[in-house]
XYZ file of C-alpha atoms in Angstrom:
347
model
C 34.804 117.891 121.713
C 35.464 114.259 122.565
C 35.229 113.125 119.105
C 37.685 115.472 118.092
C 40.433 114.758 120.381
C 39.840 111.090 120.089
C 40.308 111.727 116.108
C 43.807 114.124 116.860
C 44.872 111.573 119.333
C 44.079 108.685 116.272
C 45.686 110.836 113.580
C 49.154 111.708 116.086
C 48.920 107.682 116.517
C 49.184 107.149 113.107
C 51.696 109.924 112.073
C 53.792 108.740 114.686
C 53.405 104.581 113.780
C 54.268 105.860 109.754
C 57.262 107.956 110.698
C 58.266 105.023 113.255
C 57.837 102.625 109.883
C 59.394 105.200 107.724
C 62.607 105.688 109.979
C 63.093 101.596 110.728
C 62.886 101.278 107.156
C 65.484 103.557 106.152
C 68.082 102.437 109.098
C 68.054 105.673 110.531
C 68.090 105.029 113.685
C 71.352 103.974 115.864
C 71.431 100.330 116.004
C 71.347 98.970 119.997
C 74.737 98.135 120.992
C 73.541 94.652 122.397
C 77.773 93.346 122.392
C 77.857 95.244 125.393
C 74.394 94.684 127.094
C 74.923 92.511 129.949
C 76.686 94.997 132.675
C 76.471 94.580 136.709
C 77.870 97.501 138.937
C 80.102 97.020 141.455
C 81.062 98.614 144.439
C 84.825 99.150 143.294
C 84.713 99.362 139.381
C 82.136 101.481 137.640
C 80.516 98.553 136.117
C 81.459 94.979 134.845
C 80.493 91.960 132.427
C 77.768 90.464 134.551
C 79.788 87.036 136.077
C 79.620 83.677 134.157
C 77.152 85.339 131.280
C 77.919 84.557 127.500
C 76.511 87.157 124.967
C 76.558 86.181 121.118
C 75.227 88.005 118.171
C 76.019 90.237 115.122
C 77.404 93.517 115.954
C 76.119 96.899 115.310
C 77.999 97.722 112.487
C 77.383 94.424 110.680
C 80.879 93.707 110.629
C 81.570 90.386 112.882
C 80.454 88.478 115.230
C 80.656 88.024 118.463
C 80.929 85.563 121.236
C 81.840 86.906 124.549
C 81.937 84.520 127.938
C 82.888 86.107 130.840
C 84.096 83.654 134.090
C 83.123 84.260 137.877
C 84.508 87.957 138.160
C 83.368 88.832 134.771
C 86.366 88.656 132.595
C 86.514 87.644 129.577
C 88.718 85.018 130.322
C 89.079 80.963 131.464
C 89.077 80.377 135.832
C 92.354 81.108 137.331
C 93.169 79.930 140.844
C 93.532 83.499 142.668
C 96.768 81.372 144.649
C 98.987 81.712 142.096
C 100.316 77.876 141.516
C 103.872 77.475 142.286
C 106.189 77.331 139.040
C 103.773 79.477 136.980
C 104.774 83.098 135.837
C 101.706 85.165 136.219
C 100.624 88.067 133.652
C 97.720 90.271 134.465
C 96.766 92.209 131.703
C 94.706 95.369 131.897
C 92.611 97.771 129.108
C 89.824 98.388 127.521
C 87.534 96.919 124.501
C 90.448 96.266 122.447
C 92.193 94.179 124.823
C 89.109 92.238 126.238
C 88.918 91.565 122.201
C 85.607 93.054 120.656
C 85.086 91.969 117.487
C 87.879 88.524 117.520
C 87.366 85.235 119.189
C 88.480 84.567 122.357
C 91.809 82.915 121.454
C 92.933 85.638 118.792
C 93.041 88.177 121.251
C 96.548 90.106 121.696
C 96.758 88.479 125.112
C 95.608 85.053 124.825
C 98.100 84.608 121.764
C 100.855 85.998 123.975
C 100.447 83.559 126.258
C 100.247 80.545 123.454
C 103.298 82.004 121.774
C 105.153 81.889 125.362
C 104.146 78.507 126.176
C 105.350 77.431 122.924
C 108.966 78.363 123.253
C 111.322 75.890 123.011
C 113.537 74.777 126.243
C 112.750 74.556 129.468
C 110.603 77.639 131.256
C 107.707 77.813 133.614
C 104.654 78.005 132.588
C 102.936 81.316 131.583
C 99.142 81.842 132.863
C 98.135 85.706 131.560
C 95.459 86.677 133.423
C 92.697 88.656 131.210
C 91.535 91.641 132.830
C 90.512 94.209 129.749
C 86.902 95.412 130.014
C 85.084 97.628 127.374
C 85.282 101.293 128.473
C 87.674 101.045 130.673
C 90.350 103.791 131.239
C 93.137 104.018 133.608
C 91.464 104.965 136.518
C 89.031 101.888 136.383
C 91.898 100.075 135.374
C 93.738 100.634 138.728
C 90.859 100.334 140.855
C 91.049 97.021 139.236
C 94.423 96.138 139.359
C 94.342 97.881 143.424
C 91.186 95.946 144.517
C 91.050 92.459 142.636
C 94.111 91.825 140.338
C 97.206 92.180 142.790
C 95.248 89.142 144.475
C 96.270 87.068 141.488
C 100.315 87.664 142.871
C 101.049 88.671 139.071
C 105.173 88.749 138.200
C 103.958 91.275 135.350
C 101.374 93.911 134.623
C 100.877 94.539 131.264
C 98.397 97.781 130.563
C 97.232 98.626 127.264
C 96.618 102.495 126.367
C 95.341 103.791 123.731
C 94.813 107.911 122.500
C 90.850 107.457 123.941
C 92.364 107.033 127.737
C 92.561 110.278 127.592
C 89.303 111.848 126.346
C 87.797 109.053 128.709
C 89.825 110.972 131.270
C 88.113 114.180 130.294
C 84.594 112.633 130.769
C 85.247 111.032 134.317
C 84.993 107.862 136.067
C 80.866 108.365 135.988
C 80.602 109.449 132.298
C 79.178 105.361 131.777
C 76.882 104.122 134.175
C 75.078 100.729 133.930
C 71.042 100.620 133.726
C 69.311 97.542 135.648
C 68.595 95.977 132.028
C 72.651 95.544 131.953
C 73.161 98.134 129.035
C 75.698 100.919 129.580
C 74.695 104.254 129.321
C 75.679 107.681 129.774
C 74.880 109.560 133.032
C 72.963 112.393 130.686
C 70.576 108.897 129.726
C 69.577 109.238 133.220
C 67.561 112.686 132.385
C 65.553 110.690 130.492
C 64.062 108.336 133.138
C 63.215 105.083 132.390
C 59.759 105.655 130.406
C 62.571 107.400 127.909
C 64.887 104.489 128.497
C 62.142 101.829 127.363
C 61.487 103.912 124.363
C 65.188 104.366 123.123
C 65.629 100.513 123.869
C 62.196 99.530 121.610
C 61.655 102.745 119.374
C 63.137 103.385 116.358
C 62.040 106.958 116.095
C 62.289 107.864 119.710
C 66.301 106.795 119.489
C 66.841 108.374 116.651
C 65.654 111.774 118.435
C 67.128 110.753 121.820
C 70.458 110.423 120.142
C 70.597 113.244 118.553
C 69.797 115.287 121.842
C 71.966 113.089 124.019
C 74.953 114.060 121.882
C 74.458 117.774 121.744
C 73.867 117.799 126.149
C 77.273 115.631 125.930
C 78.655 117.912 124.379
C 77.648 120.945 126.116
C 79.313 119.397 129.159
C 82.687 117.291 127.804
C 84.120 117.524 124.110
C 87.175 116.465 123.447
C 89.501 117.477 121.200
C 91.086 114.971 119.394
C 93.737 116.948 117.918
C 94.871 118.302 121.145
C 95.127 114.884 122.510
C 98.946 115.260 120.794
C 100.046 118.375 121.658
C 102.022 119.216 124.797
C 100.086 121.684 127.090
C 97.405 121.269 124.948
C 93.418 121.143 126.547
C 94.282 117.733 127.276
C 97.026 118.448 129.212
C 95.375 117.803 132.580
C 93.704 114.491 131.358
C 97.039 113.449 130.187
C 98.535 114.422 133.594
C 95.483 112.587 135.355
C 96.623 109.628 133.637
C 100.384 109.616 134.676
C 99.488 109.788 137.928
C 96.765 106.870 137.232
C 100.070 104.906 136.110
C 102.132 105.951 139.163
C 99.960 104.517 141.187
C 99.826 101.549 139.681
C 103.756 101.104 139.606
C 104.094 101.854 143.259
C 101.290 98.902 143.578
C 103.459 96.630 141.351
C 106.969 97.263 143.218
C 104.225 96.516 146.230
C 103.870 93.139 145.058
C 106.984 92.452 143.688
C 105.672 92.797 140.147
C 107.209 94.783 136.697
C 104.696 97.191 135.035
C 104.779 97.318 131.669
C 102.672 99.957 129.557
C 101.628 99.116 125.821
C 100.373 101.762 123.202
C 98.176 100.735 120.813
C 97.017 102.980 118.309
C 93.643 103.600 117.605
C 92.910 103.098 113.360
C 94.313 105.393 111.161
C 95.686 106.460 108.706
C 98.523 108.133 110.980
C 100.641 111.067 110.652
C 103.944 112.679 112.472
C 101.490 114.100 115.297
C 100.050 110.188 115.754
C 103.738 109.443 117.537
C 103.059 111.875 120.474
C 101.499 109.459 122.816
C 104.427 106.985 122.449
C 107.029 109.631 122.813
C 105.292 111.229 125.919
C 104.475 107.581 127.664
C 107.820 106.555 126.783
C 110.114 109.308 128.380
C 107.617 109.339 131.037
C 108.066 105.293 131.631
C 111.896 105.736 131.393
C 111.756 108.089 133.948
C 109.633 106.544 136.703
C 111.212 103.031 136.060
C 108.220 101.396 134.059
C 108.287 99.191 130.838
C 107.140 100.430 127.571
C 106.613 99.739 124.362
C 104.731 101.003 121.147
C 102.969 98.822 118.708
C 102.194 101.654 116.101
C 105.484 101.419 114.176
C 104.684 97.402 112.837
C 101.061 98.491 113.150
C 101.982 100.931 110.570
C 104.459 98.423 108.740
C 101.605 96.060 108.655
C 99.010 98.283 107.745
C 101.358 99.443 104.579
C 101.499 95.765 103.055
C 97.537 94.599 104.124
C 95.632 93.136 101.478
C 92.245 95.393 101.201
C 90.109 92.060 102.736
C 92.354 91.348 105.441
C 92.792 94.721 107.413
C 94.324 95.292 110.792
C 90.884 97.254 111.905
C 87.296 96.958 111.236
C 86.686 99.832 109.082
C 83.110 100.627 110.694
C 83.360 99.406 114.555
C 87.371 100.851 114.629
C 88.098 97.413 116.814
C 91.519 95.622 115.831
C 90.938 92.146 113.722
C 92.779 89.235 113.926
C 95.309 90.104 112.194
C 95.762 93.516 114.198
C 95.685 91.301 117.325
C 98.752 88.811 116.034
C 100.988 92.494 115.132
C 100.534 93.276 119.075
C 100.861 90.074 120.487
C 104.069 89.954 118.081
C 105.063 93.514 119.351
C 104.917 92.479 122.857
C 106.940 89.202 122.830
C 109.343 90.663 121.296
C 109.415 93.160 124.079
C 109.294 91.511 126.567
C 111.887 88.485 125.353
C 113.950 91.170 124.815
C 114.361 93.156 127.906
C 114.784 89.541 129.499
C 111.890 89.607 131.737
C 110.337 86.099 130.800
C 111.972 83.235 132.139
């Protein structure tokens, strides 16, 4: 009896070691995404880029990479005084992965080219310091207990927050739909029914994260699935998420007029290719904005002029990750100076 259950336990060892071979070597499972694997909570935020780390490495997608330091509150960003200095105009930027700049270096992000392309004006002006507060995952709900908690501190004259379409099905999912594990990886709160033994094995086992995936998505999406398409439809199944959100940005004008600060709100769109029903976002943040007193302005039109003209090696998007390049960074940044040069509100 022993010898036989030592030989099934031998022969499930083996099965299991040749199908963990057999699935490494065909890349089936999901690759880790290690870009985002050095979290900290935080009694405020839902989690944040663990202070004064630095994370390099190739991404999962194998399309860039990366090079991510994060200063003493976990920004990607240089130190700023919290004191604002006196003849500076301050910019505190909030958002999510695409403006803390996943897949671009530090100084082609939307924001930090802003504030190069503002310092390099001609005449006399004070100096512009944007303060770089977009953190991967982020939605507006973590972005105001951001902006309530730490960024006001900074005595910003602007607040510029980027939005794009996935605000809103990160709405739908809640403020504890991404949780951060003690090994600094983010994960979803159905992860924790796994339990770390399960953890260990998605982190080092091809096989077992290949299964664990596939599970993980279908008890996601018992609970939460979005619907992308309704995202752009008025009264749609969105509709609450997109009403959650308003009132996300209400709050965070009534903190800027607290502070005697401008909010601006920026769409960016997520990749295409776009369509008529890709507008609804800008039209429904925009009349909102106009009525409630708060900047706004869309990048998707020159995104879509730019996207027209791109040369197939130099797109505005990774065509994997979904990220903005470069080049999709310098049509924002463009689309935002423009802005705000034009409505006067940079001295």
């Amino acid at each position: 009896m022993a010898f036989r259950a030592g030989a099934l336990g031998l022969g499930l060892a083996v099965a299991l070691g040749a199908a963990e071979l057999a699935v490494r070597a065909a890349g089936l499972a999901p690759a880790l995404k290690n870009q985002y694997g050095d979290n900290v909570a935080d009694p405020i935020l839902p989690f944040k880029p663990r202070p004064n780390s630095h994370l390099t490495g190739r991404n999962e997608t194998n399309e860039f990479d990366y090079d991510y330091r994060h200063n003493r509150l976990g920004l990607r960003d240089v130190e700023h005084a919290t004191s604002k200095p006196a003849g500076v105009f301050r910019i505190l930027g909030l958002g999510d992965s695409f403006t803390y700049g996943v897949g671009v270096r530090f100084e082609e992000t939307y924001l930090a080219r802003l504030e190069r392309m503002l310092n390099e004006r001609a005449g006399d002006h004070p100096r512009v310091e944007i303060i770089k507060g977009g953190i991967p995952r982020f939605f507006p709900q973590s972005e105001r207990l951001l902006l309530e908690h730490s960024g006001a501190a900074f005595q910003p004259d602007l607040i510029v927050v980027g939005f794009l379409p996935n605000d809103v099905a990160d709405t739908h999912q809640g403020i504890g739909a991404i949780r951060v594990d003690p090994s600094g990886f983010l994960k979803t709160r159905e992860a924790d029914e796994i339990g770390r033994l399960g953890l260990a094995l998605y982190c080092h086992s091809h096989l077992a994260r290949r299964l664990m995936r596939d599970w993980l998505a279908r008890r996601i999406r018992e609970k939460y699935s979005p619907q992308w398409a309704e995202i752009n439809k008025d009264n749609g199944f969105h509709e609450p998420d997109w009403q959650a959100v308003e009132r996300e940005y209400a709050t965070m004008a009534d903190i800027a007029t607290s502070i005697g600060a401008r909010l601006v709100i920026l769409h960016i769109p997520q990749m295409g290719p776009w369509d008529r029903t890709h507008d609804y976002p800008a039209r429904r943040l925009g009349a909102w904005a106009e009525k409630h007193g708060v900047g706004f302005v869309s990048a998707l039109p020159a995104i879509r002029r730019a996207a027209a003209t791109a040369p197939p090696d130099r797109p505005l998007y990774y065509r994997k990750d979904g990220h903005c390049t470069a080049k999709g960074h310098a049509v924002i940044a463009g689309v935002l100076r423009d802005y705000l040069e034009g409505q006067g509100w940079i001295p």
